[in-house]
Amino acid sequence: MKSFVFGFQSWVLVLARIFRSNATASAFLLNIRWTRFPDVPRGLISTL
């Protein structure tokens, strides 16, 4: 379980780094994520 959490955190950090360097890509990916996973709580998506 710890390894899963560590992997998830590193994945989020990589995504955050990409999003910071390209705001357009972040908006596009967030839109895709929201349309593909409409049942995921909005709060969880905003933390990713």
Tab-separated table of C-alpha atoms in Angstrom:
chain	number	residue	atom	x	y	z
A	1	MET	CA	0.000	0.000	0.000
A	2	LYS	CA	2.842	2.392	0.819
A	3	SER	CA	4.444	1.751	-2.553
A	4	PHE	CA	1.125	2.514	-4.258
A	5	VAL	CA	0.795	5.824	-2.399
A	6	PHE	CA	4.400	6.721	-3.225
A	7	GLY	CA	3.867	5.935	-6.898
A	8	PHE	CA	0.647	7.945	-6.955
A	9	GLN	CA	2.345	10.951	-5.340
A	10	SER	CA	5.233	10.858	-7.812
A	11	TRP	CA	2.724	10.614	-10.693
A	12	VAL	CA	0.873	13.671	-9.361
A	13	LEU	CA	4.150	15.589	-9.030
A	14	VAL	CA	5.052	14.783	-12.638
A	15	LEU	CA	1.616	15.934	-13.798
A	16	ALA	CA	1.915	19.143	-11.767
A	17	ARG	CA	5.310	19.865	-13.321
A	18	ILE	CA	3.894	19.350	-16.819
A	19	PHE	CA	0.828	21.477	-16.068
A	20	ARG	CA	2.947	24.335	-14.738
A	21	SER	CA	5.053	24.372	-17.892
A	22	ASN	CA	2.059	24.253	-20.236
A	23	ALA	CA	-1.196	25.843	-19.072
A	24	THR	CA	-2.998	25.033	-22.315
A	25	ALA	CA	-2.169	21.345	-22.023
A	26	SER	CA	-3.314	21.330	-18.392
A	27	ALA	CA	-6.678	22.834	-19.294
A	28	PHE	CA	-7.080	20.328	-22.127
A	29	LEU	CA	-6.169	17.342	-19.951
A	30	LEU	CA	-8.411	18.498	-17.108
A	31	ASN	CA	-11.289	18.776	-19.563
A	32	ILE	CA	-10.599	15.248	-20.878
A	33	ARG	CA	-10.364	13.867	-17.341
A	34	TRP	CA	-13.685	15.460	-16.390
A	35	THR	CA	-15.508	14.134	-19.476
A	36	ARG	CA	-14.078	10.627	-19.160
A	37	PHE	CA	-14.665	10.278	-15.422
A	38	PRO	CA	-17.866	12.233	-14.673
A	39	ASP	CA	-18.534	10.188	-11.527
A	40	VAL	CA	-15.245	11.212	-9.888
A	41	PRO	CA	-15.821	13.903	-7.245
A	42	ARG	CA	-14.826	17.381	-8.419
A	43	GLY	CA	-12.806	17.899	-5.241
A	44	LEU	CA	-10.588	14.906	-6.002
A	45	ILE	CA	-9.956	16.183	-9.526
A	46	SER	CA	-9.025	19.638	-8.248
A	47	THR	CA	-6.376	18.120	-5.949
A	48	LEU	CA	-4.669	16.216	-8.785
